[in-house]
Every structure is written in C-alpha cells, then in structure tokens.
Tab-separated table of C-alpha atoms in Angstrom:
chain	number	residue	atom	x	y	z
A	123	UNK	CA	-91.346	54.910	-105.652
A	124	UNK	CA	-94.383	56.756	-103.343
A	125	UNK	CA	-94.209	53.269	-101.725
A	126	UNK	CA	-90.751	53.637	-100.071
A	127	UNK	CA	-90.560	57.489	-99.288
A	128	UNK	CA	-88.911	58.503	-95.972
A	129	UNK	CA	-85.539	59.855	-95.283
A	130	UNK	CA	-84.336	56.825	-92.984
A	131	UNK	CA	-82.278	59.440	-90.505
A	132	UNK	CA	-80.520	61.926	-92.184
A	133	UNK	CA	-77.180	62.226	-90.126
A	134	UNK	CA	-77.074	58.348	-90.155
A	135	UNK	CA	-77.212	58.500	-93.666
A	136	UNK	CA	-74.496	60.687	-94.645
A	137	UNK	CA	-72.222	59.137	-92.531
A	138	UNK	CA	-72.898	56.091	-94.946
A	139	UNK	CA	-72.801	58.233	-97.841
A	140	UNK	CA	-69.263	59.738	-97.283
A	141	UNK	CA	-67.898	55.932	-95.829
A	142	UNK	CA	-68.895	54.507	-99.087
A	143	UNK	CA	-67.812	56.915	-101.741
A	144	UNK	CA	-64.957	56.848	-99.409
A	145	UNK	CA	-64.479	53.359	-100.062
A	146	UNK	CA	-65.145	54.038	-103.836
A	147	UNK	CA	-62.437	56.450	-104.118
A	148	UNK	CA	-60.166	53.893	-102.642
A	149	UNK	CA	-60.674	51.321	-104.561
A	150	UNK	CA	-60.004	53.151	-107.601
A	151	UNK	CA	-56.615	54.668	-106.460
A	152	UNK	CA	-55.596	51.593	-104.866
A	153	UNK	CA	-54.084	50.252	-108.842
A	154	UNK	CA	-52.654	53.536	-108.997
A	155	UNK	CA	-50.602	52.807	-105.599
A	156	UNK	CA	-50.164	49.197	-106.822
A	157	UNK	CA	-48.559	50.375	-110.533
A	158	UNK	CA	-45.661	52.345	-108.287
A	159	UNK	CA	-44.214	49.297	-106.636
A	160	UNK	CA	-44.920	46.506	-108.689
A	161	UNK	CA	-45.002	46.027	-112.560
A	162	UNK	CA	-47.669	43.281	-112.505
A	163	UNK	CA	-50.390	45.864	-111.972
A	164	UNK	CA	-50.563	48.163	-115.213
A	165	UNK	CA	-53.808	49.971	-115.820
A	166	UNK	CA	-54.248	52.249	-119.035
A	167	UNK	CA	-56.471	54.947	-119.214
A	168	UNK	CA	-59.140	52.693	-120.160
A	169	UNK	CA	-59.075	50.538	-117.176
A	170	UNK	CA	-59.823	53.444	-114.644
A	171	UNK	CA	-62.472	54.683	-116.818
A	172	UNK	CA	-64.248	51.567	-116.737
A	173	UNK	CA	-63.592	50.750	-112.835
A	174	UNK	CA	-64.172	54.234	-112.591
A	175	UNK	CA	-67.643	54.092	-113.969
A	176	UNK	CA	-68.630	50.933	-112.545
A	177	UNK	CA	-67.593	52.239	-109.131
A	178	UNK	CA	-69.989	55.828	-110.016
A	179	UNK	CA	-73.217	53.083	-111.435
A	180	UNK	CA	-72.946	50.707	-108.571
A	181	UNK	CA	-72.751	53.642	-105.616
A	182	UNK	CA	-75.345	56.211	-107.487
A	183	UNK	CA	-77.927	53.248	-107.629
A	184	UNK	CA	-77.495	52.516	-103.571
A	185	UNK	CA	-77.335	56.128	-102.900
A	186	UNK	CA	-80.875	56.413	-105.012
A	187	UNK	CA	-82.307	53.429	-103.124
A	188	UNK	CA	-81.061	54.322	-99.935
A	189	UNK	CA	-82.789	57.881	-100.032
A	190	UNK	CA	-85.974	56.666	-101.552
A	191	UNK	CA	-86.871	54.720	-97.868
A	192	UNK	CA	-86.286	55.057	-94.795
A	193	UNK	CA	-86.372	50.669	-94.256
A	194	UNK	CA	-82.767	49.711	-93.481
A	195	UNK	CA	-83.850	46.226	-94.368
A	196	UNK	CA	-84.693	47.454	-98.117
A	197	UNK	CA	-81.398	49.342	-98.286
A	198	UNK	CA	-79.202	45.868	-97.072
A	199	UNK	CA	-81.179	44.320	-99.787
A	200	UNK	CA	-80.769	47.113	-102.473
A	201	UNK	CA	-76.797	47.151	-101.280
A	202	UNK	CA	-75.830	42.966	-101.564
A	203	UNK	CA	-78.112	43.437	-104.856
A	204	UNK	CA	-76.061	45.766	-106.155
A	205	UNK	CA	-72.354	44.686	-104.957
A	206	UNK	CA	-73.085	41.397	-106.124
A	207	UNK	CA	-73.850	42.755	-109.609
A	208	UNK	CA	-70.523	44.931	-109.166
A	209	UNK	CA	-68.410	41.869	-108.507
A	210	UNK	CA	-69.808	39.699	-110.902
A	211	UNK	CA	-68.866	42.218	-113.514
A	212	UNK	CA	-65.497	42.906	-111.999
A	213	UNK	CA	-64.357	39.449	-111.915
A	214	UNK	CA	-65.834	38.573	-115.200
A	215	UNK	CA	-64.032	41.528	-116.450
A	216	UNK	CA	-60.713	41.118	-114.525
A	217	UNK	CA	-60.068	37.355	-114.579
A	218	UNK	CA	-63.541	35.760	-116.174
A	219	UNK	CA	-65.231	33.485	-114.466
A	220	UNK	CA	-65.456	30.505	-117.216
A	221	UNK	CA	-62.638	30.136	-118.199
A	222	UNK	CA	-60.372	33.526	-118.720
A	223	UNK	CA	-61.835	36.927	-119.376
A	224	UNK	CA	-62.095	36.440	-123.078
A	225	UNK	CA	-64.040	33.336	-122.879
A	226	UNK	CA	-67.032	34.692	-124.988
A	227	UNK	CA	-69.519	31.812	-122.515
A	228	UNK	CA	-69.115	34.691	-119.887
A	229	UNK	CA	-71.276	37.484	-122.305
A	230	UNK	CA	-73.855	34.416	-120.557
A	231	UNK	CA	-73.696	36.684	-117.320
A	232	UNK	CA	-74.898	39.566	-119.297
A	233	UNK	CA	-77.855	37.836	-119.391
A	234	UNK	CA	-77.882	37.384	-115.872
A	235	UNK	CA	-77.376	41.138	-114.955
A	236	UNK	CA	-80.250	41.765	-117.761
A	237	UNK	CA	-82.642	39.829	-115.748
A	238	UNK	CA	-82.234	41.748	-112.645
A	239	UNK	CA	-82.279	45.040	-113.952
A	240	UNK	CA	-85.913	44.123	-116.333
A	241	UNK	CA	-87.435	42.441	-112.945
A	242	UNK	CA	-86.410	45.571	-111.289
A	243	UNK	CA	-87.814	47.828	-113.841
A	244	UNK	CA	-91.013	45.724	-113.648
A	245	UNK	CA	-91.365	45.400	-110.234
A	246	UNK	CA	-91.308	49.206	-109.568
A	247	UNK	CA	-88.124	48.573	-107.647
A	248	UNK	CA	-91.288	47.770	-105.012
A	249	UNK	CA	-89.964	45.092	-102.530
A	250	UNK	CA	-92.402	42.578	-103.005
A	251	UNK	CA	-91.331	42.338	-107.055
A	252	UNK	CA	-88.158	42.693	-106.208
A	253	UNK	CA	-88.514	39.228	-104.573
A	254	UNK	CA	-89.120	37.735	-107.195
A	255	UNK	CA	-86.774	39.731	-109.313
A	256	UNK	CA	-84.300	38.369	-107.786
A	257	UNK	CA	-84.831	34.713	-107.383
A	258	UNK	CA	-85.491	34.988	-110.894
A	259	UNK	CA	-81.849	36.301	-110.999
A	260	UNK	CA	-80.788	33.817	-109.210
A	261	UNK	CA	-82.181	31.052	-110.988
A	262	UNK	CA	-80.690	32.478	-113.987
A	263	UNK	CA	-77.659	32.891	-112.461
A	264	UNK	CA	-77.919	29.201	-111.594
A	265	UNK	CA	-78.636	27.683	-115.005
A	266	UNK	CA	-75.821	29.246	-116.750
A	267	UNK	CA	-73.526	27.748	-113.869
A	268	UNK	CA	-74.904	24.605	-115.177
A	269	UNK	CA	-74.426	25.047	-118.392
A	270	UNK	CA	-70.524	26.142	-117.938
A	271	UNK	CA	-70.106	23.058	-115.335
A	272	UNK	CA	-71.924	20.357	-118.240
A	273	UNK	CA	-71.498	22.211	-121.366
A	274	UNK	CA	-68.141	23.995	-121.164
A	275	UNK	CA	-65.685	21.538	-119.341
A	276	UNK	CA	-65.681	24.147	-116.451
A	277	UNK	CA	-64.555	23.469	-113.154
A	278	UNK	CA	-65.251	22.675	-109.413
A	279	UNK	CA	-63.938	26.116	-108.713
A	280	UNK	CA	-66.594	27.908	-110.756
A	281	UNK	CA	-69.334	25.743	-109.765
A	282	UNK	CA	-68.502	27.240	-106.212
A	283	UNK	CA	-67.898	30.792	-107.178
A	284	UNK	CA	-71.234	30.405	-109.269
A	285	UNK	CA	-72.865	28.948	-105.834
A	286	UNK	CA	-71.578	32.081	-104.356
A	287	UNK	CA	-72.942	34.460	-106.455
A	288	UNK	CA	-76.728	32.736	-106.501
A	289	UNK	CA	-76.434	32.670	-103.064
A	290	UNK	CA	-76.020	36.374	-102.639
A	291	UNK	CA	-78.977	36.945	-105.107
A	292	UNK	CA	-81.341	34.935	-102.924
A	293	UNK	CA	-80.171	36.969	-99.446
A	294	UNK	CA	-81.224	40.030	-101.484
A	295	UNK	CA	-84.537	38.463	-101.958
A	296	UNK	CA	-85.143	37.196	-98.704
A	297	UNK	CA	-84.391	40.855	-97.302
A	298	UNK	CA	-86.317	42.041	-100.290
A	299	UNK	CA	-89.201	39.906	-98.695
A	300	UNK	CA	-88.632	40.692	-95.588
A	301	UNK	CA	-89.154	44.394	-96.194
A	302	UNK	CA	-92.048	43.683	-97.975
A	303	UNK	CA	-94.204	42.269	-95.266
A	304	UNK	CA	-92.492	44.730	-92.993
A	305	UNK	CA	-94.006	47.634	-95.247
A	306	UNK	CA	-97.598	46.040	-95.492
A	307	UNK	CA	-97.264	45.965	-91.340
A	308	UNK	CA	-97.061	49.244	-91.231
C-alpha cells in the first residue's frame, strides 16, 4: 500500500475517528435502549455479538484505509464501499432481502461480498483495481437481482433495493477512479 502513504491531516482525522466509533457505539446500544421500552426489540447475546463484530470489521477496515492515504477522495470511496457491504449484510441478516432472512437465495449475496473482497485483494486495494473491483461487484450484485426478480417470484420492492445497492457499488468506483487519475497527476 506504498502507493497511498500519507497521513491525510492528523487532527482532521481523529476527529473522524472518534465521530465514527462514536457512531458505532451507538448503534450498538441503541437495541439495548429499544429492549427497555418496547418488547418487539429482543436481542440475545448472540445478536450483539454479531452487530457487535460487524460494527468492529466494517470501522477497522475504514480506519486502515483512511490512514494508509492522505486522498479524501480514496477514503469516500473506501467508506460507501464499505457501509454498503455493512448494510447489505445487516438487512440480509435482519429482515433478508429476497424474501425473509431465512430465504437460503440470499447466501447469493455472499457471493456478492466475495467478489469485492477477491478484487480488492487483487487489486492491491490500489485505486485503479479497485475500479474495477467494484463494478465487478456491482455487476454481480446486479445479476443476482435478476435472478431473484425472474427466478424467485421476487418483487418490485427488491428490484429497487437491489438498484440501490448496485448503485452505491458503482459511486465507490467512480471515486475509486477518480482517485486514481488524481494519484497518477501527482
């Protein structure tokens, strides 16, 4: 990651350090609150340890992108990258998103999340690969929408949540891109 060294402004950067671990620690008391006034939130044990340890992958992996450069334009990328792999999980978890969360078509997503994190790994988690990383995410992403829409009876509704979620993958890569030629300016 020679490529991307620089500190990108250290008091800047804790200040978005502490505001999203911050955030983290929020969300994960927030269905503690919940469970105190209402009785249709009720989290185990289990649940907090998995939010828990989502929350921990998905802010460790900005916090190591965001220190490796010092372009704010790779961080937004590295940051929608990685939230959109948080909520896809989190939903699909949660609620599904064919069908309910047991529907065993949504393990398709895991194939989705597997393509991003390979064409990372290839790429060198360099900007220009990660282009292309993640429109190949995207297009992923995209063809198992189709296949829930024409294969699995799905719905409108995930069609546009699907829509949603490729459309996130291919703002990464355009900032991705963006920092790319950026970099090669410099």
């Amino acid at each position: 990651m020679g490529v991307l060294a620089g500190n990108g402004g250290a008091a800047h950067g804790d200040r978005w350090r502490v505001a999203i671990w911050g955030l983290a620690a929020l969300m994960l008391l927030t269905p503690l609150v919940a469970m105190q006034f209402t009785r249709e939130v009720t989290w185990d044990a289990a649940d907090f340890i998995v939010f828990g340890t989502m929350l921990v992958v998905a802010c460790g992996t900005y916090e190591l992108a965001a220190r490796a450069t010092g372009s704010g334009t790779y961080r937004a990328a590295v940051g929608i990258a990685v939230a959109t792999a948080f909520l896809l999980v989190w939903i699909n978890l949660a609620v599904g998103i064919i069908g309910s969360e047991g529907n065993p078509a949504n393990l398709m997503f895991g194939g989705v999340l597997a393509v991003a994190v390979v064409g990372a790994l290839v790429a060198q988690f360099r900007p220009g690969g990660m282009t292309y990383a993640l429109i190949a995410t995207a297009g992923i992403h995209a063809l198992v929408a189709v296949i829930a829409v024409a294969g699995l009876a799905a719905d409108l509704s995930t069609l546009m949540l699907n829509g949603f979620f490729v459309a996130l993958w291919l703002v990464s890569a355009g900032l991705f891109r963006r920092a790319a030629r950026d970099a090669s300016r410099a």
